[in-house]
CSV table of N, CA and C in Angstrom, one decimal:
chain,number,residue,atom,x,y,z
A,247,MET,N,86.1,138.5,70.8
A,247,MET,CA,87.5,137.9,71.6
A,247,MET,C,88.1,137.5,70.4
A,248,ALA,N,89.4,137.7,70.6
A,248,ALA,CA,90.3,137.3,69.5
A,248,ALA,C,90.7,135.9,69.8
A,249,LYS,N,90.7,135.0,68.6
A,249,LYS,CA,90.9,133.5,68.6
A,249,LYS,C,92.4,133.5,68.6
A,250,ILE,N,92.9,132.4,69.6
A,250,ILE,CA,94.3,132.2,69.6
A,250,ILE,C,94.5,131.1,68.7
A,251,GLU,N,95.5,131.1,68.0
A,251,GLU,CA,95.9,130.0,67.1
A,251,GLU,C,96.8,129.0,67.9
A,252,PRO,N,96.4,127.8,67.6
A,252,PRO,CA,97.4,126.6,68.4
A,252,PRO,C,98.7,126.8,67.9
A,253,THR,N,99.6,126.4,69.1
A,253,THR,CA,100.9,126.3,68.8
A,253,THR,C,101.2,124.8,69.5
A,254,VAL,N,102.4,124.4,68.6
A,254,VAL,CA,102.7,123.0,68.8
A,254,VAL,C,104.0,123.0,69.5
A,255,THR,N,104.3,122.5,70.7
A,255,THR,CA,105.6,122.6,71.5
A,255,THR,C,106.0,121.1,71.6
A,256,THR,N,107.2,121.1,72.1
A,256,THR,CA,107.4,119.8,72.4
A,256,THR,C,106.8,119.1,73.7
A,257,PRO,N,106.6,117.9,73.7
A,257,PRO,CA,105.9,117.3,74.9
A,257,PRO,C,106.4,117.9,76.0
A,258,ALA,N,105.5,118.0,77.2
A,258,ALA,CA,106.0,118.2,78.5
A,258,ALA,C,106.5,117.1,79.2
A,259,PRO,N,107.4,117.3,80.1
A,259,PRO,CA,107.7,116.0,81.0
A,259,PRO,C,106.7,115.3,81.6
A,260,ALA,N,107.0,114.2,82.1
A,260,ALA,CA,105.8,113.3,82.7
A,260,ALA,C,105.4,113.8,84.0
A,261,GLU,N,106.3,114.5,84.8
A,261,GLU,CA,105.9,115.1,86.0
A,261,GLU,C,105.1,116.1,86.1
A,262,THR,N,105.2,116.9,85.2
A,262,THR,CA,104.2,118.3,85.1
A,262,THR,C,102.8,117.8,84.6
A,263,PRO,N,102.0,118.3,85.2
A,263,PRO,CA,100.4,118.1,85.0
A,263,PRO,C,100.2,118.5,83.4
A,264,ALA,N,99.3,118.0,82.7
A,264,ALA,CA,99.1,118.3,81.3
A,264,ALA,C,98.2,119.7,81.2
A,265,VAL,N,97.2,119.7,82.4
A,265,VAL,CA,96.3,120.8,82.1
A,265,VAL,C,96.0,121.4,83.4
A,266,THR,N,96.2,122.7,83.5
A,266,THR,CA,96.0,123.5,84.6
A,266,THR,C,94.5,123.6,85.1
A,267,PRO,N,94.2,123.5,86.3
A,267,PRO,CA,93.0,123.6,86.9
A,267,PRO,C,92.3,124.9,86.7
A,268,PRO,N,91.0,125.1,86.4
A,268,PRO,CA,90.5,126.4,86.3
A,268,PRO,C,90.3,127.3,87.4
A,269,PRO,N,90.4,128.7,87.2
A,269,PRO,CA,90.6,129.6,88.3
A,269,PRO,C,89.1,129.6,89.1
A,270,ALA,N,89.1,129.8,90.5
A,270,ALA,CA,88.0,129.8,91.2
A,270,ALA,C,87.1,131.0,90.8
A,271,PHE,N,85.7,130.8,90.9
A,271,PHE,CA,84.9,131.8,90.3
A,271,PHE,C,84.8,133.0,91.4
A,272,SER,N,85.0,134.3,91.0
A,272,SER,CA,84.9,135.3,92.2
A,272,SER,C,83.7,136.3,91.5
A,273,PRO,N,82.9,136.6,92.4
A,273,PRO,CA,81.7,137.4,92.1
A,273,PRO,C,82.0,138.8,91.6
A,274,THR,N,83.1,139.4,91.9
A,274,THR,CA,83.6,140.6,91.6
A,274,THR,C,84.3,140.6,90.4
A,275,PRO,N,84.3,141.3,89.3
A,275,PRO,CA,84.9,141.2,88.1
A,275,PRO,C,86.3,142.1,88.3
A,276,ALA,N,87.3,141.3,88.5
A,276,ALA,CA,88.6,141.9,88.9
A,276,ALA,C,89.4,142.0,87.5
A,277,ALA,N,89.5,141.1,86.7
A,277,ALA,CA,90.3,141.1,85.5
A,277,ALA,C,89.7,139.7,84.7
A,278,PRO,N,89.8,139.9,83.4
A,278,PRO,CA,89.5,138.7,82.5
A,278,PRO,C,90.1,137.5,82.8
A,279,PRO,N,89.5,136.3,82.9
A,279,PRO,CA,90.3,135.1,83.3
A,279,PRO,C,91.7,134.8,82.3
A,280,PRO,N,92.7,134.4,82.6
A,280,PRO,CA,93.5,134.2,81.7
A,280,PRO,C,93.3,133.0,80.9
A,281,ALA,N,93.9,133.2,79.5
A,281,ALA,CA,93.5,132.0,78.4
A,281,ALA,C,94.1,130.9,79.2
A,282,PRO,N,93.5,129.7,79.1
A,282,PRO,CA,93.8,128.5,79.5
A,282,PRO,C,95.1,127.9,78.7
A,283,ALA,N,96.0,127.3,79.5
A,283,ALA,CA,97.2,126.8,78.7
A,283,ALA,C,97.0,125.4,78.5
A,284,VAL,N,97.1,125.0,77.4
A,284,VAL,CA,96.7,123.7,77.1
A,284,VAL,C,97.9,123.1,76.6
A,285,ALA,N,98.5,122.0,77.3
A,285,ALA,CA,99.7,121.3,76.7
A,285,ALA,C,99.2,119.8,76.5
A,286,VAL,N,99.7,119.5,75.3
A,286,VAL,CA,99.3,118.1,74.8
A,286,VAL,C,100.4,117.3,75.2
A,287,ALA,N,100.2,116.4,76.1
A,287,ALA,CA,101.4,115.4,76.4
A,287,ALA,C,100.8,113.9,76.3
A,288,PRO,N,101.5,113.3,75.4
A,288,PRO,CA,101.0,111.9,75.3
A,288,PRO,C,101.2,111.2,76.4
A,289,ALA,N,100.5,110.1,76.6
A,289,ALA,CA,100.6,109.2,77.5
A,289,ALA,C,101.8,108.2,77.6
A,290,ALA,N,102.7,108.4,78.6
A,290,ALA,CA,103.9,107.6,78.5
A,290,ALA,C,103.5,106.3,79.4
A,291,PRO,N,103.5,105.2,78.6
A,291,PRO,CA,103.5,103.9,79.3
A,291,PRO,C,104.6,103.6,80.1
A,292,ALA,N,104.3,103.0,81.1
A,292,ALA,CA,105.5,102.4,82.1
A,292,ALA,C,106.6,101.6,81.4
A,293,ALA,N,106.1,100.7,80.5
A,293,ALA,CA,107.2,99.9,79.6
A,293,ALA,C,106.7,100.1,78.0
A,294,ALA,N,107.2,101.1,77.5
A,294,ALA,CA,107.0,101.1,76.1
A,294,ALA,C,107.8,100.2,75.3
A,295,PRO,N,107.2,99.6,74.0
A,295,PRO,CA,108.1,98.6,73.5
A,295,PRO,C,109.0,99.6,72.6
A,296,ALA,N,110.2,99.0,72.4
A,296,ALA,CA,111.2,99.7,71.8
A,296,ALA,C,110.9,99.9,70.2
A,297,THR,N,110.1,99.2,69.7
A,297,THR,CA,109.7,99.3,68.4
A,297,THR,C,108.5,100.6,68.0
A,298,SER,N,108.0,101.0,69.1
A,298,SER,CA,106.9,101.9,68.8
A,298,SER,C,107.8,103.3,68.6
A,299,GLN,N,107.1,104.1,67.4
A,299,GLN,CA,107.8,105.1,67.2
A,299,GLN,C,107.0,106.4,67.7
A,300,ALA,N,107.5,107.4,68.4
A,300,ALA,CA,106.8,108.6,69.0
A,300,ALA,C,106.2,109.4,67.8
A,301,THR,N,104.7,109.8,67.9
A,301,THR,CA,104.2,110.6,66.8
A,301,THR,C,104.8,111.8,66.7
A,302,PRO,N,105.0,112.3,65.6
A,302,PRO,CA,105.6,113.8,65.3
A,302,PRO,C,104.7,114.7,66.0
A,303,ALA,N,105.4,115.9,66.3
A,303,ALA,CA,104.5,117.1,66.7
A,303,ALA,C,103.6,117.5,65.9
A,304,SER,N,103.9,117.4,64.6
A,304,SER,CA,102.8,118.1,63.6
A,304,SER,C,101.9,117.3,63.0
A,305,ASP,N,101.4,116.4,63.9
A,305,ASP,CA,100.5,115.3,63.5
A,305,ASP,C,99.1,116.2,63.3
A,306,PRO,N,98.4,115.8,62.2
A,306,PRO,CA,97.2,116.8,61.9
A,306,PRO,C,96.0,116.5,62.9
A,307,ARG,N,95.9,115.0,63.4
A,307,ARG,CA,95.0,114.9,64.2
A,307,ARG,C,95.1,115.7,65.5
A,308,LYS,N,96.4,115.7,66.1
A,308,LYS,CA,96.6,116.6,67.3
A,308,LYS,C,96.2,117.9,67.1
A,309,LEU,N,96.7,118.3,66.1
A,309,LEU,CA,96.6,119.9,65.6
A,309,LEU,C,95.0,120.1,65.7
A,310,ASP,N,94.2,119.2,65.1
A,310,ASP,CA,92.6,119.3,65.0
A,310,ASP,C,92.1,119.3,66.4
A,311,GLN,N,92.5,118.2,67.2
A,311,GLN,CA,92.0,118.2,68.6
A,311,GLN,C,92.1,119.4,69.3
A,312,LEU,N,93.5,119.9,69.3
A,312,LEU,CA,94.0,121.0,70.0
A,312,LEU,C,93.1,122.3,69.6
A,313,SER,N,92.6,122.4,68.3
A,313,SER,CA,91.9,123.6,67.9
A,313,SER,C,90.5,123.6,68.2
A,314,ARG,N,90.0,122.1,68.5
A,314,ARG,CA,88.5,122.1,69.0
A,314,ARG,C,88.5,122.4,70.5
A,315,ILE,N,89.7,121.9,71.2
A,315,ILE,CA,89.8,122.3,72.6
A,315,ILE,C,89.8,123.7,72.7
A,316,GLU,N,90.4,124.5,72.2
A,316,GLU,CA,90.7,125.8,71.9
A,316,GLU,C,89.2,126.6,71.8
A,317,GLU,N,88.7,126.2,70.6
A,317,GLU,CA,87.4,126.7,70.4
A,317,GLU,C,86.2,126.5,71.3
A,318,LYS,N,86.4,125.2,72.0
A,318,LYS,CA,85.3,124.9,73.2
A,318,LYS,C,85.8,125.9,74.4
A,319,SER,N,87.1,126.2,74.6
A,319,SER,CA,87.4,127.0,75.8
A,319,SER,C,87.0,128.4,75.7
A,320,ALA,N,87.1,128.8,74.3
A,320,ALA,CA,86.6,130.2,73.9
A,320,ALA,C,85.3,130.5,73.9
A,321,ARG,N,84.4,129.5,73.6
A,321,ARG,CA,83.1,129.4,73.9
A,321,ARG,C,82.7,129.6,75.4
A,322,ILE,N,83.3,128.8,76.1
A,322,ILE,CA,83.4,128.8,77.7
A,322,ILE,C,83.8,130.2,78.0
A,323,GLU,N,84.6,130.9,77.9
A,323,GLU,CA,85.0,132.0,78.2
A,323,GLU,C,84.0,133.1,77.7
A,324,GLU,N,83.4,133.1,76.6
A,324,GLU,CA,82.3,134.0,76.0
A,324,GLU,C,81.2,133.8,77.0
A,325,LYS,N,80.9,132.6,77.4
A,325,LYS,CA,79.7,132.6,78.1
A,325,LYS,C,79.7,133.0,79.5
A,326,PHE,N,81.1,133.0,80.0
A,326,PHE,CA,81.4,133.3,81.3
A,326,PHE,C,81.6,134.9,81.2
A,327,ALA,N,81.9,135.3,80.1
A,327,ALA,CA,82.0,137.0,79.9
A,327,ALA,C,80.4,137.4,80.0
A,328,ARG,N,79.5,136.7,79.4
A,328,ARG,CA,78.1,137.1,79.0
A,328,ARG,C,77.5,137.2,80.6
A,329,TYR,N,77.7,135.9,81.2
A,329,TYR,CA,76.9,135.8,82.6
A,329,TYR,C,77.6,137.0,83.6
A,330,GLU,N,78.9,137.3,83.3
A,330,GLU,CA,79.4,138.3,84.0
A,330,GLU,C,79.0,139.8,83.8
A,331,ALA,N,78.7,140.0,82.6
A,331,ALA,CA,78.1,141.3,82.3
A,331,ALA,C,76.6,141.2,82.8
A,332,VAL,N,75.7,140.1,82.7
A,332,VAL,CA,74.6,140.2,83.3
A,332,VAL,C,74.6,140.5,84.9
A,333,LEU,N,75.4,139.9,85.5
A,333,LEU,CA,75.5,140.0,86.8
A,333,LEU,C,76.1,141.4,87.2
A,334,THR,N,76.7,141.8,86.4
A,334,THR,CA,77.4,143.4,86.7
A,334,THR,C,76.2,144.3,86.5
A,335,ARG,N,75.3,144.2,85.4
A,335,ARG,CA,74.1,145.0,85.2
A,335,ARG,C,73.2,144.8,86.6
A,336,ALA,N,73.1,143.6,87.0
A,336,ALA,CA,71.9,143.5,88.2
A,336,ALA,C,72.6,143.9,89.4
A,337,GLU,N,74.0,144.0,89.6
A,337,GLU,CA,74.5,144.7,90.7
A,337,GLU,C,74.1,146.0,90.7
A,338,ALA,N,74.5,146.7,89.4
A,338,ALA,CA,74.3,148.0,89.2
A,338,ALA,C,72.9,148.5,89.6
A,339,SER,N,72.0,147.8,89.0
A,339,SER,CA,70.6,148.1,89.3
A,339,SER,C,70.2,148.0,90.5
A,340,LEU,N,70.7,147.0,91.3
A,340,LEU,CA,70.2,147.0,92.8
A,340,LEU,C,71.1,148.1,93.6
A,341,GLU,N,71.9,148.4,93.1
A,341,GLU,CA,72.8,149.5,93.9
A,341,GLU,C,72.1,151.0,93.5
A,342,ARG,N,71.5,151.1,92.3
A,342,ARG,CA,70.8,152.2,92.0
A,342,ARG,C,69.4,152.0,92.9
A,343,SER,N,68.8,151.1,92.9
A,343,SER,CA,67.4,151.0,93.6
A,343,SER,C,67.7,151.3,95.3
A,344,ALA,N,69.0,151.0,95.8
A,344,ALA,CA,69.2,151.2,97.2
A,344,ALA,C,69.5,152.7,97.4
A,345,HIS,N,70.3,153.4,96.3
A,345,HIS,CA,70.5,154.8,96.6
A,345,HIS,C,69.3,155.6,96.4
A,346,LYS,N,68.1,155.1,95.5
A,346,LYS,CA,66.8,155.8,95.5
A,346,LYS,C,66.0,155.7,96.9
A,347,VAL,N,66.1,154.5,97.4
A,347,VAL,CA,65.5,154.2,98.8
A,347,VAL,C,66.2,154.9,99.7
A,348,ASP,N,67.5,155.1,99.7
A,348,ASP,CA,68.2,155.9,100.7
A,348,ASP,C,67.8,157.5,100.7
A,349,ALA,N,67.6,157.8,99.3
A,349,ALA,CA,67.4,159.4,99.2
A,349,ALA,C,65.9,159.4,99.6
A,350,ALA,N,65.2,158.8,99.4
A,350,ALA,CA,63.9,158.9,99.7
A,350,ALA,C,63.6,158.9,101.2
A,351,ALA,N,64.2,158.0,101.8
A,351,ALA,CA,64.3,158.0,103.3
A,351,ALA,C,64.8,159.3,104.1
A,352,GLY,N,66.1,159.9,103.3
A,352,GLY,CA,66.6,161.1,103.6
A,352,GLY,C,65.9,162.3,103.7
A,353,THR,N,65.0,162.3,102.6
A,353,THR,CA,64.1,163.6,102.2
A,353,THR,C,62.7,163.6,103.1
A,354,MET,N,62.5,162.4,103.7
A,354,MET,CA,61.3,162.5,104.6
A,354,MET,C,61.5,163.4,106.0
A,355,ASP,N,60.4,164.2,106.2
A,355,ASP,CA,60.5,165.1,107.2
A,355,ASP,C,59.7,164.5,108.4
A,356,PHE,N,60.5,164.0,109.3
A,356,PHE,CA,60.0,163.3,110.4
A,356,PHE,C,59.5,164.4,111.4
A,357,ALA,N,60.1,165.4,111.6
A,357,ALA,CA,59.7,166.5,112.4
A,357,ALA,C,58.3,166.8,112.1
A,358,SER,N,57.8,167.1,111.0
A,358,SER,CA,56.4,167.4,110.6
A,358,SER,C,55.6,166.4,110.9
A,359,ILE,N,55.9,165.1,110.7
A,359,ILE,CA,55.1,164.0,111.0
A,359,ILE,C,55.0,163.9,112.4
A,360,ARG,N,55.8,164.0,113.1
A,360,ARG,CA,55.7,164.1,114.7
A,360,ARG,C,54.8,165.2,115.0
A,361,GLY,N,54.9,166.3,114.4
A,361,GLY,CA,54.2,167.4,115.0
A,361,GLY,C,52.6,167.2,114.5
A,362,GLU,N,52.3,166.5,113.4
A,362,GLU,CA,51.1,166.3,112.9
A,362,GLU,C,50.3,165.2,114.1
A,363,ILE,N,51.2,164.2,114.3
A,363,ILE,CA,50.7,163.3,115.2
A,363,ILE,C,50.3,163.8,116.6
A,364,THR,N,51.4,164.6,117.1
A,364,THR,CA,51.0,165.5,118.4
A,364,THR,C,49.7,166.2,118.3
A,365,ALA,N,49.5,166.9,117.1
A,365,ALA,CA,48.4,167.7,117.2
A,365,ALA,C,47.0,166.8,116.9
A,366,LEU,N,47.2,165.7,116.4
A,366,LEU,CA,45.9,164.8,116.3
A,366,LEU,C,45.7,164.3,117.6
A,367,ARG,N,46.8,164.1,118.5
A,367,ARG,CA,46.7,163.4,120.0
A,367,ARG,C,46.2,164.4,120.7
A,368,ASN,N,46.5,165.8,120.5
A,368,ASN,CA,45.8,166.9,121.4
A,368,ASN,C,44.5,167.0,120.9
A,369,ARG,N,44.0,166.8,119.8
A,369,ARG,CA,42.6,166.9,119.6
A,369,ARG,C,41.7,165.6,120.1
A,370,VAL,N,42.2,164.5,119.9
A,370,VAL,CA,41.7,163.4,120.6
A,370,VAL,C,41.5,163.5,122.0
A,371,ASP,N,42.6,164.1,122.8
A,371,ASP,CA,42.5,164.2,124.3
A,371,ASP,C,41.5,165.5,124.6
A,372,ALA,N,41.4,166.3,123.8
A,372,ALA,CA,40.3,167.5,123.9
A,372,ALA,C,38.7,167.0,123.8
A,373,THR,N,38.6,165.9,123.0
A,373,THR,CA,37.2,165.4,123.1
A,373,THR,C,36.6,165.0,124.4
A,374,PRO,N,35.4,165.2,124.7
A,374,PRO,CA,34.7,164.7,125.9
A,374,PRO,C,34.5,163.2,126.2
A,375,ARG,N,34.9,163.0,127.2
A,375,ARG,CA,34.9,161.4,127.5
A,375,ARG,C,33.5,161.0,128.0
A,376,ALA,N,33.2,159.8,128.3
A,376,ALA,CA,32.0,159.2,128.9
A,376,ALA,C,31.3,159.9,130.2
A,377,GLY,N,32.4,160.1,131.0
A,377,GLY,CA,31.8,160.9,132.3
A,377,GLY,C,31.2,162.2,132.2
A,378,THR,N,32.1,163.1,131.0
A,378,THR,CA,31.6,164.3,130.9
A,378,THR,C,30.2,164.3,130.2
A,379,LEU,N,30.1,163.3,129.1
A,379,LEU,CA,28.9,163.2,128.4
A,379,LEU,C,27.6,162.6,129.4
A,380,PHE,N,27.7,161.9,130.4
A,380,PHE,CA,26.8,161.4,131.3
A,380,PHE,C,26.6,162.6,132.4
A,381,MET,N,27.5,163.5,132.6
A,381,MET,CA,27.1,164.7,133.5
A,381,MET,C,26.5,165.8,132.6
A,382,THR,N,26.8,165.9,131.4
A,382,THR,CA,26.0,166.7,130.5
A,382,THR,C,24.6,166.4,130.4
A,383,ALA,N,24.3,165.2,130.3
A,383,ALA,CA,23.1,164.5,130.1
A,383,ALA,C,22.1,164.7,131.4
A,384,ILE,N,22.8,164.4,132.3
A,384,ILE,CA,22.1,164.6,133.7
A,384,ILE,C,21.8,166.1,134.2
A,385,VAL,N,22.4,167.0,133.7
A,385,VAL,CA,22.4,168.2,133.9
A,385,VAL,C,21.3,168.9,132.8
A,386,THR,N,21.2,168.4,131.7
A,386,THR,CA,20.4,168.9,130.8
A,386,THR,C,19.0,168.2,131.0
A,387,SER,N,18.8,167.2,131.4
A,387,SER,CA,17.5,166.6,131.9
A,387,SER,C,17.1,167.4,133.1
A,388,VAL,N,17.7,167.6,134.1
A,388,VAL,CA,17.3,168.0,135.3
A,388,VAL,C,16.8,169.6,135.0
A,389,LEU,N,17.6,170.3,134.2
A,389,LEU,CA,17.1,171.7,133.8
A,389,LEU,C,16.0,171.7,132.9
A,390,THR,N,15.7,171.0,132.2
A,390,THR,CA,14.4,170.5,131.4
A,390,THR,C,13.5,170.4,132.3
A,391,VAL,N,13.4,169.6,133.3
A,391,VAL,CA,12.3,169.3,134.2
A,391,VAL,C,11.9,170.5,135.0
A,392,ILE,N,12.9,171.2,135.4
A,392,ILE,CA,12.7,172.3,136.1
A,392,ILE,C,12.1,173.5,135.5
A,393,LEU,N,12.6,173.6,134.2
A,393,LEU,CA,11.9,174.8,133.3
A,393,LEU,C,10.7,174.3,132.8
A,394,THR,N,10.3,173.0,132.5
A,394,THR,CA,9.0,172.6,132.2
A,394,THR,C,8.0,173.0,133.4
A,395,ILE,N,8.4,172.8,134.5
A,395,ILE,CA,7.3,173.0,135.9
A,395,ILE,C,7.3,174.2,136.0
A,396,LEU,N,8.2,175.2,135.8
A,396,LEU,CA,8.2,176.7,135.9
A,396,LEU,C,7.3,177.0,134.8
A,397,VAL,N,7.1,176.8,133.5
A,397,VAL,CA,6.4,177.2,132.5
A,397,VAL,C,4.9,177.0,133.0
A,398,LEU,N,4.7,175.5,133.4
A,398,LEU,CA,3.3,175.1,133.5
A,398,LEU,C,2.7,175.8,134.8
A,399,LYS,N,3.5,176.1,135.7
A,399,LYS,CA,3.1,176.9,137.1
A,399,LYS,C,2.9,178.3,136.6
A,400,PHE,N,3.8,179.0,136.0
A,400,PHE,CA,3.5,180.5,135.8
A,400,PHE,C,3.3,180.9,134.5
A,401,GLY,N,3.3,180.0,133.6
A,401,GLY,CA,3.1,180.2,132.1
A,401,GLY,C,4.1,181.3,131.6
A,402,VAL,N,3.9,181.5,130.2
A,402,VAL,CA,4.9,182.4,129.5
A,402,VAL,C,4.2,183.7,129.7
A,403,PRO,N,4.9,184.9,129.9
A,403,PRO,CA,4.3,186.1,129.9
A,403,PRO,C,4.0,186.4,128.4
A,404,GLY,N,2.8,187.0,128.3
A,404,GLY,CA,2.4,187.5,127.0
A,404,GLY,C,1.6,186.3,126.2
A,405,LEU,N,1.8,185.0,126.4
A,405,LEU,CA,1.3,184.3,125.5
A,405,LEU,C,0.2,183.5,126.3
A,406,PHE,N,0.4,182.9,127.2
A,406,PHE,CA,-0.8,182.4,128.1
A,406,PHE,C,-0.3,182.3,129.6
A,407,GLY,N,-1.3,182.1,130.4
A,407,GLY,CA,-1.2,182.2,131.8
A,407,GLY,C,-0.8,180.8,132.3
A,408,GLY,N,-0.7,180.8,133.5
A,408,GLY,CA,-0.2,179.4,134.3
A,408,GLY,C,-1.3,178.4,133.9
A,409,LEU,N,-0.9,177.3,133.8
A,409,LEU,CA,-1.7,176.0,133.3
A,409,LEU,C,-2.3,175.4,134.8
A,410,LEU,N,-1.2,175.4,135.8
A,410,LEU,CA,-1.5,174.7,136.8
A,410,LEU,C,-1.9,175.8,137.8
A,411,SER,N,-3.2,175.8,138.4
A,411,SER,CA,-3.5,176.8,139.3
A,411,SER,C,-3.9,176.1,140.7
A,412,ARG,N,-3.9,176.8,141.5
A,412,ARG,CA,-4.1,176.4,143.0
A,412,ARG,C,-5.4,177.0,143.5
């Protein structure tokens, strides 16, 4: 930042304020803040004695004080600019992340996921339930008993004869 050299002007009238209030902080960087206008106005007492002399405008103490004020305001402006740069970078990073999430959500194929879920549901629905399993167990046990009785009564042809004889 370029340093602004102090200028000495005639004192402002007593009705105008000596220092303008700082601008309100805005989170969006519209434009750099204007350089603060600092006017040094001597305090005008209500009843000034006639013998007192007004200090000349080129008083070195006033110039030194004015230069210190300008240096402090320049440092404050630099800090503000640094914070503004940090916030701008953070905003840009957040915006990039939001775009990546948006792009990832846009590329997901919801139709294929829906199709896979439907196929899995059909496979689950095709598995036998408890009623089917109990019916299969009962039929298997009844057939096993009937076949065992038939083998014991008539035997297996070619291996052995019937074990139950009458």
